mmCIF file of C-alpha atoms and ligand atoms in Angstrom:
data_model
loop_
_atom_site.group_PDB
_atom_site.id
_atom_site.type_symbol
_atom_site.label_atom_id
_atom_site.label_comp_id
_atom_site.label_asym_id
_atom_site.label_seq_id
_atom_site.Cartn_x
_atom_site.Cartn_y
_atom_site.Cartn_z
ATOM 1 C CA UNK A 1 19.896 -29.950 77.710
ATOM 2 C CA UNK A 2 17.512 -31.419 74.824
ATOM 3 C CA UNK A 3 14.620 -29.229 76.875
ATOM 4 C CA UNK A 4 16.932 -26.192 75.513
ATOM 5 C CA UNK A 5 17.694 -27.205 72.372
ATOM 6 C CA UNK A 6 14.365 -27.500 71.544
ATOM 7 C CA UNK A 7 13.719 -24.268 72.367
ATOM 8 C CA UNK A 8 16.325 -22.625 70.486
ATOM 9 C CA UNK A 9 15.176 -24.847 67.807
ATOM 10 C CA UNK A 10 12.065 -23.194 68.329
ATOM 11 C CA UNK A 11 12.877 -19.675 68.367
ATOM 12 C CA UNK A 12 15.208 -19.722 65.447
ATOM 13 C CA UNK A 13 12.090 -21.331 63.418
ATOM 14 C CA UNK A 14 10.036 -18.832 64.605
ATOM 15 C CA UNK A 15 12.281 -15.750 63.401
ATOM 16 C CA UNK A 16 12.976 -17.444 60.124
ATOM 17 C CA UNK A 17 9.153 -17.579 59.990
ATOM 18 C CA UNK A 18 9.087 -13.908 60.741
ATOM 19 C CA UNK A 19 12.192 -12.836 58.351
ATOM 20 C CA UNK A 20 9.917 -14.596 55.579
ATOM 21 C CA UNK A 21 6.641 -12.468 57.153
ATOM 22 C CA UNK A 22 8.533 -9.364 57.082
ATOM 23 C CA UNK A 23 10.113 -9.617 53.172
ATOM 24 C CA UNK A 24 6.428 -10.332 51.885
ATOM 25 C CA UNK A 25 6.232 -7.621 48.935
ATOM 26 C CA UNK A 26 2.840 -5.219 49.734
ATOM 27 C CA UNK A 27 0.364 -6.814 47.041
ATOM 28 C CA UNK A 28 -1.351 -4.089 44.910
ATOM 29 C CA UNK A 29 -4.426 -5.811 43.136
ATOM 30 C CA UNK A 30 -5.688 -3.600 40.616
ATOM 31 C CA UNK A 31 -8.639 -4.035 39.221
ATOM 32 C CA UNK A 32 -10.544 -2.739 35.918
ATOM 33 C CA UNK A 33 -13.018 -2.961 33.583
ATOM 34 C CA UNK A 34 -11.854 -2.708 30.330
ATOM 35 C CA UNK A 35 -9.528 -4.972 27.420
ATOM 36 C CA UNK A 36 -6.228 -4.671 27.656
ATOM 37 C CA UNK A 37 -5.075 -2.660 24.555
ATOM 38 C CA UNK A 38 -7.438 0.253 25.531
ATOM 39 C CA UNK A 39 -5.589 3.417 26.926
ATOM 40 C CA UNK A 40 -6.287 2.005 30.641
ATOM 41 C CA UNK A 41 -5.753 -1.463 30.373
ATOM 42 C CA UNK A 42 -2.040 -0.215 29.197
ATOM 43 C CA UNK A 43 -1.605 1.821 31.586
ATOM 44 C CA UNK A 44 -2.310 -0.682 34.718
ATOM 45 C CA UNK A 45 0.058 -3.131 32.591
ATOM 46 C CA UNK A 46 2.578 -0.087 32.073
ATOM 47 C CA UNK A 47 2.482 0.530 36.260
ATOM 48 C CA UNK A 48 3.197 -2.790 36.984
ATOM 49 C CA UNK A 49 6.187 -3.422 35.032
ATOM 50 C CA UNK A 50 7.964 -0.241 36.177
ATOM 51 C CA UNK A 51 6.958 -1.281 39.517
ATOM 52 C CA UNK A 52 8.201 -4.820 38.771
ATOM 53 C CA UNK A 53 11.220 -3.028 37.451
ATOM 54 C CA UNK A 54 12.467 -0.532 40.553
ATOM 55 C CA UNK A 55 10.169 -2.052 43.432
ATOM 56 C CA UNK A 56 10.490 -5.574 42.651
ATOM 57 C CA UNK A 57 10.696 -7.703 46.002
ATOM 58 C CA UNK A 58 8.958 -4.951 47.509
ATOM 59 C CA UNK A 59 5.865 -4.388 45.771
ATOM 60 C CA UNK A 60 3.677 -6.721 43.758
ATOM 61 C CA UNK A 61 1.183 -5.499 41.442
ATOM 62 C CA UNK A 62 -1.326 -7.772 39.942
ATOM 63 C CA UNK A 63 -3.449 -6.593 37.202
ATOM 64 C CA UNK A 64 -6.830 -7.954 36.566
ATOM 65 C CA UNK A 65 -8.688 -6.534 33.350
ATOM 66 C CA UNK A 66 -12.294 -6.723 31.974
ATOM 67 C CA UNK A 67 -14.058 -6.989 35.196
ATOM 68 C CA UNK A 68 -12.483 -10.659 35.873
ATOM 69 C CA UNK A 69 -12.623 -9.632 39.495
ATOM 70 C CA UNK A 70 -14.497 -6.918 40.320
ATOM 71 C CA UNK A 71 -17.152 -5.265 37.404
ATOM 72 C CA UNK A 72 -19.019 -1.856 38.242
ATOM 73 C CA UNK A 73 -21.175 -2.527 40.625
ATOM 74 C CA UNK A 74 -18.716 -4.115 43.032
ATOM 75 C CA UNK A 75 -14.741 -2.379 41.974
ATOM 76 C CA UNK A 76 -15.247 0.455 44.913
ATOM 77 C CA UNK A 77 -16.606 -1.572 47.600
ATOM 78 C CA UNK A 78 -14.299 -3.961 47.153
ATOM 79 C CA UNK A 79 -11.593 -0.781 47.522
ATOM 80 C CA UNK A 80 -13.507 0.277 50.884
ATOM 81 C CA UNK A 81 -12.929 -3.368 52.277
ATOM 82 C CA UNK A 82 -9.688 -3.726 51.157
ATOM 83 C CA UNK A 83 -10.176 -6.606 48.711
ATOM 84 C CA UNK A 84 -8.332 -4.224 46.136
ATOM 85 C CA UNK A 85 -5.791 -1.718 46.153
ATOM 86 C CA UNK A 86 -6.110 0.280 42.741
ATOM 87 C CA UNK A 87 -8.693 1.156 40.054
ATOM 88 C CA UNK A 88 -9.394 3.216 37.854
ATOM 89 C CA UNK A 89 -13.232 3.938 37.490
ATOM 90 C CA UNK A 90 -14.358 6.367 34.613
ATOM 91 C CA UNK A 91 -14.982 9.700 36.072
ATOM 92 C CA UNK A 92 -18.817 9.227 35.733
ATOM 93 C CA UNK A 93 -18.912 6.581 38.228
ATOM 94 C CA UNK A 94 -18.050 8.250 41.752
ATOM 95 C CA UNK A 95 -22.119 9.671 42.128
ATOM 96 C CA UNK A 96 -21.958 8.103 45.303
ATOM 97 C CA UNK A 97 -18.970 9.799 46.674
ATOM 98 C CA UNK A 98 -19.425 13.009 45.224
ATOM 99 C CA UNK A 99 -21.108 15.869 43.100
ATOM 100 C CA UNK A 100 -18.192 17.246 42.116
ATOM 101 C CA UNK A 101 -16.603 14.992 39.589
ATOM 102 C CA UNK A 102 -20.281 14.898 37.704
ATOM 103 C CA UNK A 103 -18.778 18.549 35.722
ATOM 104 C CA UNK A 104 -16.891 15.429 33.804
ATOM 105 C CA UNK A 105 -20.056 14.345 32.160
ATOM 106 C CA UNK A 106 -21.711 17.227 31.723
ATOM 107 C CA UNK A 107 -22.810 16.805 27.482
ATOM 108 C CA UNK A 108 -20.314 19.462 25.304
ATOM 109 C CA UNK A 109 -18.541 20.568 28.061
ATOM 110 C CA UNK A 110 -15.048 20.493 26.492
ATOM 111 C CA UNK A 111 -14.498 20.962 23.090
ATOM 112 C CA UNK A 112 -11.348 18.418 23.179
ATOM 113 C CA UNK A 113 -9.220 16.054 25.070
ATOM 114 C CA UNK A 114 -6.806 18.440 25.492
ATOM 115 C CA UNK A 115 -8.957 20.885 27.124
ATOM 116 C CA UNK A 116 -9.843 17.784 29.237
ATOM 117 C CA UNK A 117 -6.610 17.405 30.207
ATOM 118 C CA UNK A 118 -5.976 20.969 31.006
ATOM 119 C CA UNK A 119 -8.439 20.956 33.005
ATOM 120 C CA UNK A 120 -7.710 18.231 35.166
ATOM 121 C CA UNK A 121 -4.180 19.643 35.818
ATOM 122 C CA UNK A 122 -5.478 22.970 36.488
ATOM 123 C CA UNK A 123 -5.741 23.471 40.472
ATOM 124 C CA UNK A 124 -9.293 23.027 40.240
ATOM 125 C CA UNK A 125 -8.814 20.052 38.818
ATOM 126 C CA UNK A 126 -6.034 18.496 40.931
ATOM 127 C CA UNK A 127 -8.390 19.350 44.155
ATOM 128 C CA UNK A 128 -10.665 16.986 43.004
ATOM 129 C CA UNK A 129 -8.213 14.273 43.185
ATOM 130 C CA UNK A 130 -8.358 14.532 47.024
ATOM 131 C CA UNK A 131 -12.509 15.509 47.700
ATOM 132 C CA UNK A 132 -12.986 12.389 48.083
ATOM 133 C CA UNK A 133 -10.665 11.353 51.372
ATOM 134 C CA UNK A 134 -13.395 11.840 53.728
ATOM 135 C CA UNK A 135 -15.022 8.627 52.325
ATOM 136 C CA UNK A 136 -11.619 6.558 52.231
ATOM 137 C CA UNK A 137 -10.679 6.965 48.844
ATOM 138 C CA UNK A 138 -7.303 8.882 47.564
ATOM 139 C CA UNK A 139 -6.968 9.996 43.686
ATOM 140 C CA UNK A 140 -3.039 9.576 41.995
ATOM 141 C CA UNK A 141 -3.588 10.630 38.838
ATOM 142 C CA UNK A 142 -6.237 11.034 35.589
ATOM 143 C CA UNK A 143 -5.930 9.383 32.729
ATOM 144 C CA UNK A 144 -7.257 9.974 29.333
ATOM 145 C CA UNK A 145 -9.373 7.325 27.394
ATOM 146 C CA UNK A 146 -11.236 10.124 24.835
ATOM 147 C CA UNK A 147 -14.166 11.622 23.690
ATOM 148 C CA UNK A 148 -17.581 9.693 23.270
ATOM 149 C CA UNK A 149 -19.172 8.983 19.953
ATOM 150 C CA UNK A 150 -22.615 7.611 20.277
ATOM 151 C CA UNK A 151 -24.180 3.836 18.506
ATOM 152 C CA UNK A 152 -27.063 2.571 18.080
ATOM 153 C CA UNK A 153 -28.425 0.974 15.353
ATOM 154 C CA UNK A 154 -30.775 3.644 13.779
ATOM 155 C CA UNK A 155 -28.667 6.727 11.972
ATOM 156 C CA UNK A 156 -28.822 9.474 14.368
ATOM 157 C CA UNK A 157 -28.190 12.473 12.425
ATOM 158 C CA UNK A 158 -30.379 15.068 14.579
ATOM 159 C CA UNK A 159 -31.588 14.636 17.823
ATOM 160 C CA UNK A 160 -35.007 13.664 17.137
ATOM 161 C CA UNK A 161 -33.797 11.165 15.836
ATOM 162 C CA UNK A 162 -32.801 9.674 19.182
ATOM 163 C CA UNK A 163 -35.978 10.298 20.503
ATOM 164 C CA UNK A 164 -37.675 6.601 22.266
ATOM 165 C CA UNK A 165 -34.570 4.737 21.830
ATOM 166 C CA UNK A 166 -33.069 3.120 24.517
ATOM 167 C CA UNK A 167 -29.374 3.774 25.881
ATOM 168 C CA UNK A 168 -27.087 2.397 28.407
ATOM 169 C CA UNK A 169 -25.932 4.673 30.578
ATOM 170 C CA UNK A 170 -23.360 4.310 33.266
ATOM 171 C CA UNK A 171 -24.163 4.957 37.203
ATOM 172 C CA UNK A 172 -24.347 8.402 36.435
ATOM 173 C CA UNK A 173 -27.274 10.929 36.921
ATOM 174 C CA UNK A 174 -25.948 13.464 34.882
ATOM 175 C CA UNK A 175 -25.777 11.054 31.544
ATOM 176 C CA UNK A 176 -29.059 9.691 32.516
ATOM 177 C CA UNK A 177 -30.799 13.179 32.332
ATOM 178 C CA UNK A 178 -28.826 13.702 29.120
ATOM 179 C CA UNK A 179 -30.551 10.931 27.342
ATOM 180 C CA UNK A 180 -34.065 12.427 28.974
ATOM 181 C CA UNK A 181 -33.231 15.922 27.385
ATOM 182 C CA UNK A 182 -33.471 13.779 24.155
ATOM 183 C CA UNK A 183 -36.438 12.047 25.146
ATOM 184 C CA UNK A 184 -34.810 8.952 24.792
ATOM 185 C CA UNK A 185 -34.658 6.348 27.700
ATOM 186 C CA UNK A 186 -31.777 5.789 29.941
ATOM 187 C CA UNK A 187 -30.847 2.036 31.155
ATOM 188 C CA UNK A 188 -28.081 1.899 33.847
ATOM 189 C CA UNK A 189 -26.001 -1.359 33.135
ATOM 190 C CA UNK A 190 -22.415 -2.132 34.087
ATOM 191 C CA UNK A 191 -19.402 -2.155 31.418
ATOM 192 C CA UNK A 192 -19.353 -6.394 31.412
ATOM 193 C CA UNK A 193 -23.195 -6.510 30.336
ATOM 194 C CA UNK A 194 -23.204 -3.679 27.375
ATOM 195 C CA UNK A 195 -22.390 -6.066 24.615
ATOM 196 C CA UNK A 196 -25.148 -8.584 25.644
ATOM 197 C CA UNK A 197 -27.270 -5.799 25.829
ATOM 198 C CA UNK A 198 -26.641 -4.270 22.476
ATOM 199 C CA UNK A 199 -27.021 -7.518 21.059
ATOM 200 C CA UNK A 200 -30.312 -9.010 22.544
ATOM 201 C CA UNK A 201 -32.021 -5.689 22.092
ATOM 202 C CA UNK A 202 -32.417 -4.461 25.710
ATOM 203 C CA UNK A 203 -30.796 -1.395 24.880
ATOM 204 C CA UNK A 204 -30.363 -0.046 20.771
ATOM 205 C CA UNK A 205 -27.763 1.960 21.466
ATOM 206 C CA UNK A 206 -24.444 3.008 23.480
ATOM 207 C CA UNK A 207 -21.668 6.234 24.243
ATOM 208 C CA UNK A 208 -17.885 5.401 24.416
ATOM 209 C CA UNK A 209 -14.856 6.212 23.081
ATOM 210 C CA UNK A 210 -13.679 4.507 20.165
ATOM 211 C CA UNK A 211 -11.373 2.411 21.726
ATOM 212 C CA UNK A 212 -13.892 0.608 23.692
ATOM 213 C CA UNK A 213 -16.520 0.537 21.275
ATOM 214 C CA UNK A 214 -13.936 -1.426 19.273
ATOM 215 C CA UNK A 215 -12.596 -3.290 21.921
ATOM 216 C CA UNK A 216 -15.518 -4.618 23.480
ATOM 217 C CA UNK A 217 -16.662 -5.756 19.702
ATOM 218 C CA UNK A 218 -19.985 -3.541 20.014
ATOM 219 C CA UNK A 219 -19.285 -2.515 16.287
ATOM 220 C CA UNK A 220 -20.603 -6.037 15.559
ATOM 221 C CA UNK A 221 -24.106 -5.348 17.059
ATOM 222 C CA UNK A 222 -23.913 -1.826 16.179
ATOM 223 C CA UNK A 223 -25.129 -0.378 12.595
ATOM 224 C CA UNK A 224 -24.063 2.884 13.401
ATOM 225 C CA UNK A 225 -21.367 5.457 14.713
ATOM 226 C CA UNK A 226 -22.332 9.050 14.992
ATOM 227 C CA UNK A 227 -19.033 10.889 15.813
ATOM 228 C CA UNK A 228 -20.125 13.682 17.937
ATOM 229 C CA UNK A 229 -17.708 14.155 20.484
ATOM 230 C CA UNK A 230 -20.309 15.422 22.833
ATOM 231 C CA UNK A 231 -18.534 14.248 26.162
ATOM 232 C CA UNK A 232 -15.787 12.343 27.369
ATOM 233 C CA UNK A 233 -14.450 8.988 29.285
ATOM 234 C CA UNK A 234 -11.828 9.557 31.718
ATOM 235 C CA UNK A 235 -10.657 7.910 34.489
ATOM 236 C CA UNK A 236 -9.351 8.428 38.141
ATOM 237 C CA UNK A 237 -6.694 6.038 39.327
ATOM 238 C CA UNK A 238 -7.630 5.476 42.812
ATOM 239 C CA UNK A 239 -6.588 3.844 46.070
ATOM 240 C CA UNK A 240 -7.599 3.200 49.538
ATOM 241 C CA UNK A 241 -6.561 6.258 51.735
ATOM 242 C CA UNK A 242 -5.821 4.158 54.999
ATOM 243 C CA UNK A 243 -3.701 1.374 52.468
ATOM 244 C CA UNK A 244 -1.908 4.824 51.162
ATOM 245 C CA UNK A 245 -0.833 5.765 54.305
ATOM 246 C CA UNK A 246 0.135 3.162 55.630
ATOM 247 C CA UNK A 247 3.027 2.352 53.187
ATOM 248 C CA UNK A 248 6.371 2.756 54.076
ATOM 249 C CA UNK A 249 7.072 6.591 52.818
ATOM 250 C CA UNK A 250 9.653 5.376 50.465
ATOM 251 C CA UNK A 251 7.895 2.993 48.699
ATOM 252 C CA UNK A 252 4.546 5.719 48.338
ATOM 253 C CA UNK A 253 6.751 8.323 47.238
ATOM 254 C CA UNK A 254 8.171 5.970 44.587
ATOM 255 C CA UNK A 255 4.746 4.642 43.610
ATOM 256 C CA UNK A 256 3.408 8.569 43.060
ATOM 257 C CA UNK A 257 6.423 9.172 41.220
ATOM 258 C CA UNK A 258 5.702 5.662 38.706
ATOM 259 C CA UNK A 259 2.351 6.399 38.672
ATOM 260 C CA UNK A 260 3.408 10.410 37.664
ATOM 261 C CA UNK A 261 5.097 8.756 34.922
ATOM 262 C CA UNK A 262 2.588 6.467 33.271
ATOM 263 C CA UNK A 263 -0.059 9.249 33.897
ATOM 264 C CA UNK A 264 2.202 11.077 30.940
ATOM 265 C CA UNK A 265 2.928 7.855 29.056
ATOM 266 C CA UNK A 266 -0.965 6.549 29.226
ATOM 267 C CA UNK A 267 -2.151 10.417 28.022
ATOM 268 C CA UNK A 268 0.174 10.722 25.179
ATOM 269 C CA UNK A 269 -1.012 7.163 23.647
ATOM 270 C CA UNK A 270 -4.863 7.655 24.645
ATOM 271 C CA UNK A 271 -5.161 9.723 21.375
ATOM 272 C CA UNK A 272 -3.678 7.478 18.767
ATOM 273 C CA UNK A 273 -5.103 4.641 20.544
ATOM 274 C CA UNK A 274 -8.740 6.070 19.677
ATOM 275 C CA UNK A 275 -7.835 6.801 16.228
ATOM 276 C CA UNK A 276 -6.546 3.394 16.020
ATOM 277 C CA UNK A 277 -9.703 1.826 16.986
ATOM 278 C CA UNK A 278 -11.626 4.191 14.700
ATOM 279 C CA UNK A 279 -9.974 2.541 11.605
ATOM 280 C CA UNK A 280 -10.253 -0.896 13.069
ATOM 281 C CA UNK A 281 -13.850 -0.297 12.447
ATOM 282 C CA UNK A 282 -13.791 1.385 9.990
ATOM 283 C CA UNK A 283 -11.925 -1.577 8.035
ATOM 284 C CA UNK A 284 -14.413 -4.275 9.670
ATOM 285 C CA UNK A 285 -17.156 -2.554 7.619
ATOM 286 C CA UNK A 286 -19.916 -3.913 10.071
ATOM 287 C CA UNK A 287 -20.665 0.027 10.438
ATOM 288 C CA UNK A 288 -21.493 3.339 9.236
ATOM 289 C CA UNK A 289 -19.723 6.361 10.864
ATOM 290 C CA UNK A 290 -21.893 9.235 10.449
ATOM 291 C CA UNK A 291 -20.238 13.005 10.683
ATOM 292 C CA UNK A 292 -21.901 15.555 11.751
ATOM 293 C CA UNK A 293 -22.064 19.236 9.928
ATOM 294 C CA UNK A 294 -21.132 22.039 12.021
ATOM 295 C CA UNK A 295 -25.143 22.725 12.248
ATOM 296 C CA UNK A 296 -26.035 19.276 13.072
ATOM 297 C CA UNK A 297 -23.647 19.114 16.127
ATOM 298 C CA UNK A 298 -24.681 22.672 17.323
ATOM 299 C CA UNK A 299 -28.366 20.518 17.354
ATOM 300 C CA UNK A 300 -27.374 18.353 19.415
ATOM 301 C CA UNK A 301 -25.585 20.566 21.407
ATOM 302 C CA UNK A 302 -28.305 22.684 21.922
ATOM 303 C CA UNK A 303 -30.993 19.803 22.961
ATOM 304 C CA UNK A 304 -28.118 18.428 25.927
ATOM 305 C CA UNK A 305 -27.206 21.677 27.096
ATOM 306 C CA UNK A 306 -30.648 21.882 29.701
ATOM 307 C CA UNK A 307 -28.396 19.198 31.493
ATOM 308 C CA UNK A 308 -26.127 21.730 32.820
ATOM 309 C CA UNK A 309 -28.392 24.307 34.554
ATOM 310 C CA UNK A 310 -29.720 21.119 36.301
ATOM 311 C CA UNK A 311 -26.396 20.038 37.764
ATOM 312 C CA UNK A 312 -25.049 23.576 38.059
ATOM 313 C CA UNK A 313 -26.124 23.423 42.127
ATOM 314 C CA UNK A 314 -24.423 20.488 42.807
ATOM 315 C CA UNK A 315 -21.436 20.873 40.908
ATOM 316 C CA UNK A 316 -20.772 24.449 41.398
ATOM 317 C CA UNK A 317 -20.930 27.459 39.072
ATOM 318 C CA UNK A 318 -17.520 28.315 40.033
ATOM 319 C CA UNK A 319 -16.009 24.755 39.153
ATOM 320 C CA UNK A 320 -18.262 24.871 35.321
ATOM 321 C CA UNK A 321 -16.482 28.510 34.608
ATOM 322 C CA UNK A 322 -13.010 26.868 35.899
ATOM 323 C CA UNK A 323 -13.773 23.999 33.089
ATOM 324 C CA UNK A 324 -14.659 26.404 30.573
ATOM 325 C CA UNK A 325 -11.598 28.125 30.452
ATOM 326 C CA UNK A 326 -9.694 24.825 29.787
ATOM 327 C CA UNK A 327 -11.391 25.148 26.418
ATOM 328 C CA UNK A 328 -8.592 28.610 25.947
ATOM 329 C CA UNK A 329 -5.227 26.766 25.446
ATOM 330 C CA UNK A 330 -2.777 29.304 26.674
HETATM 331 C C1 LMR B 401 -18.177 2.441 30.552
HETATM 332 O O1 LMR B 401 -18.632 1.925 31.581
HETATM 333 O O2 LMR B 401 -18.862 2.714 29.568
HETATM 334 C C2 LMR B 401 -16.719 2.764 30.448
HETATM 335 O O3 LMR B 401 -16.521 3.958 31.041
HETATM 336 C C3 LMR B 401 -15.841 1.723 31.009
HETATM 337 C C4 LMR B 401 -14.437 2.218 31.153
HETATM 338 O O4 LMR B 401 -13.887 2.028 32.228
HETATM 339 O O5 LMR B 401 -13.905 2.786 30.192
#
């Protein structure tokens, strides 16, 4: 008789045990690279409170900004092995997984965010979201950080005037040979070590949007902003295509839908976020914002431009023209 009641003791501890195993909410770890109150940082905070609010119990989403757990070199490894579940890399930092998405950095591509954005939901655009599935990695969305002004702290007005400085670059062999066109010289370094670098001299100058020039404090080791809109930071919000499907179809279907949402919330704000930033700088008076005349920037235009004929093999001629046209708003 005790024999049995130990064993029903036993069983009903082990199916509590498995009742608690089975109501564990999925964990979604999502990692980035950037401060908070930049257009991405708000919208990984922005995706886990609306998953908090209508998935709660379900799903957990924990956000970890400025590279606390993964930086640059590590954030899509990390996604291969599992060790995250979201990120959101700029769109200049998937070399390794395909050509394609270089037609992002490709110097005066797009004459505007919008026609950024236009592109990306153009059905071009949205195909590149899944290219990359063969290597284990599933897009959800893009989101918009903005346009890239360059620093540095000598007053680049022409393009000679670039020539033998020395700028960081991200993982990206289509901004490196940008900075070559110039005859300048290209340093790949990670997000987490630009400031640093800026500041101890290893580089003497930087591209970003304003929002992370200002966020990051670079202004304070910077002298000068040229605003030359010349190319643009974007992201891809991406996940592990075996985690992805694997989820209960419910819960992905609701997380595409959330994630839909924020895509719209996080482009709407990128914009005033940037401008934003631009007077935050502008009021800490550590720098000079240099604007271009319309013959200046056609300079610079014209000295990048080489870039694209370089890239146009691996990219695709087709996918350039497809770009292009987002310039036309219909
Ligand atoms: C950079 O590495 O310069 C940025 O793209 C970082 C980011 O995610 O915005």
């Amino acid at each position: 008789m005790l024999k049995l009641t130990r064993v029903l003791l036993c069983a009903a501890a082990v199916s509590i045990v498995s009742l608690a195993q089975a109501a564990d909410p999925i964990l979604i770890k999502f990692s980035h690279v950037v401060a908070e109150n930049t257009p991405k940082g708000q919208g990984a905070l922005m995706f886990k409170k609306l998953v908090d609010e209508r998935l709660g119990g379900r799903v957990k989403v924990e956000v970890y900004p400025n590279s606390s757990l993964f930086g640059d070199g590590k954030e899509m490894e990390a996604l291969l092995l599992g060790d995250v579940q979201m990120l959101a890399p700029s769109l200049s930092k998937f070399d390794k997984y395909t050509r394609k998405l270089q037609i992002f950095d490709l110097p005066f591509l797009f004459d505007n965010i919008q026609a950024v954005g236009r592109f990306e939901q153009s059905p071009e655009g949205r195909a590149l979201l899944t290219s990359m599935k063969g290597s284990g990695i599933v897009g959800l969305g893009y989101w918009h950080n903005g346009m890239k002004q360059l620093s540095s702290n000598k007053p680049l007005y022409e393009p000679s005037d670039a020539r033998g400085l020395k700028f960081r670059v991200q993982a990206s062999e289509v901004l490196d040979e940008q900075f070559k066109q110039l005859r300048a010289v290209p340093r790949k370094l990670s997000f987490a070590e630009v400031y640093q670098s800026l500041q101890t001299g290893v580089v003497n100058g930087q591209e970003n949007p304003w929002s992370n020039i200002y966020s990051q404090k670079m202004h304070e080791v910077q002298t000068y902003i040229t605003e030359t809109d010349h190319g643009v930071i974007d992201y891809m919000v991406i996940t592990n295509a075996e985690f992805w499907d694997g989820l209960p179809n419910d819960v992905r279907t609701q997380l595409q839908s959330i994630m839909d949402e924020v895509t719209v919330e996080v482009n709407n704000q990128a914009e005033q976020l940037n401008q934003r930033d631009k007077q935050n700088i502008i009021k800490a008076k550590t720098t000079e914002i240099i604007t271009l005349t319309p013959k200046q920037r056609s300079e610079w235009r014209e000295a990048m431009k080489p870039v694209w004929k370089k890239f146009e093999g691996a990219i695709g001629a087709d996918l350039i023209e497809a770009a292009q046209k987002a310039n036309i708003a219909q």
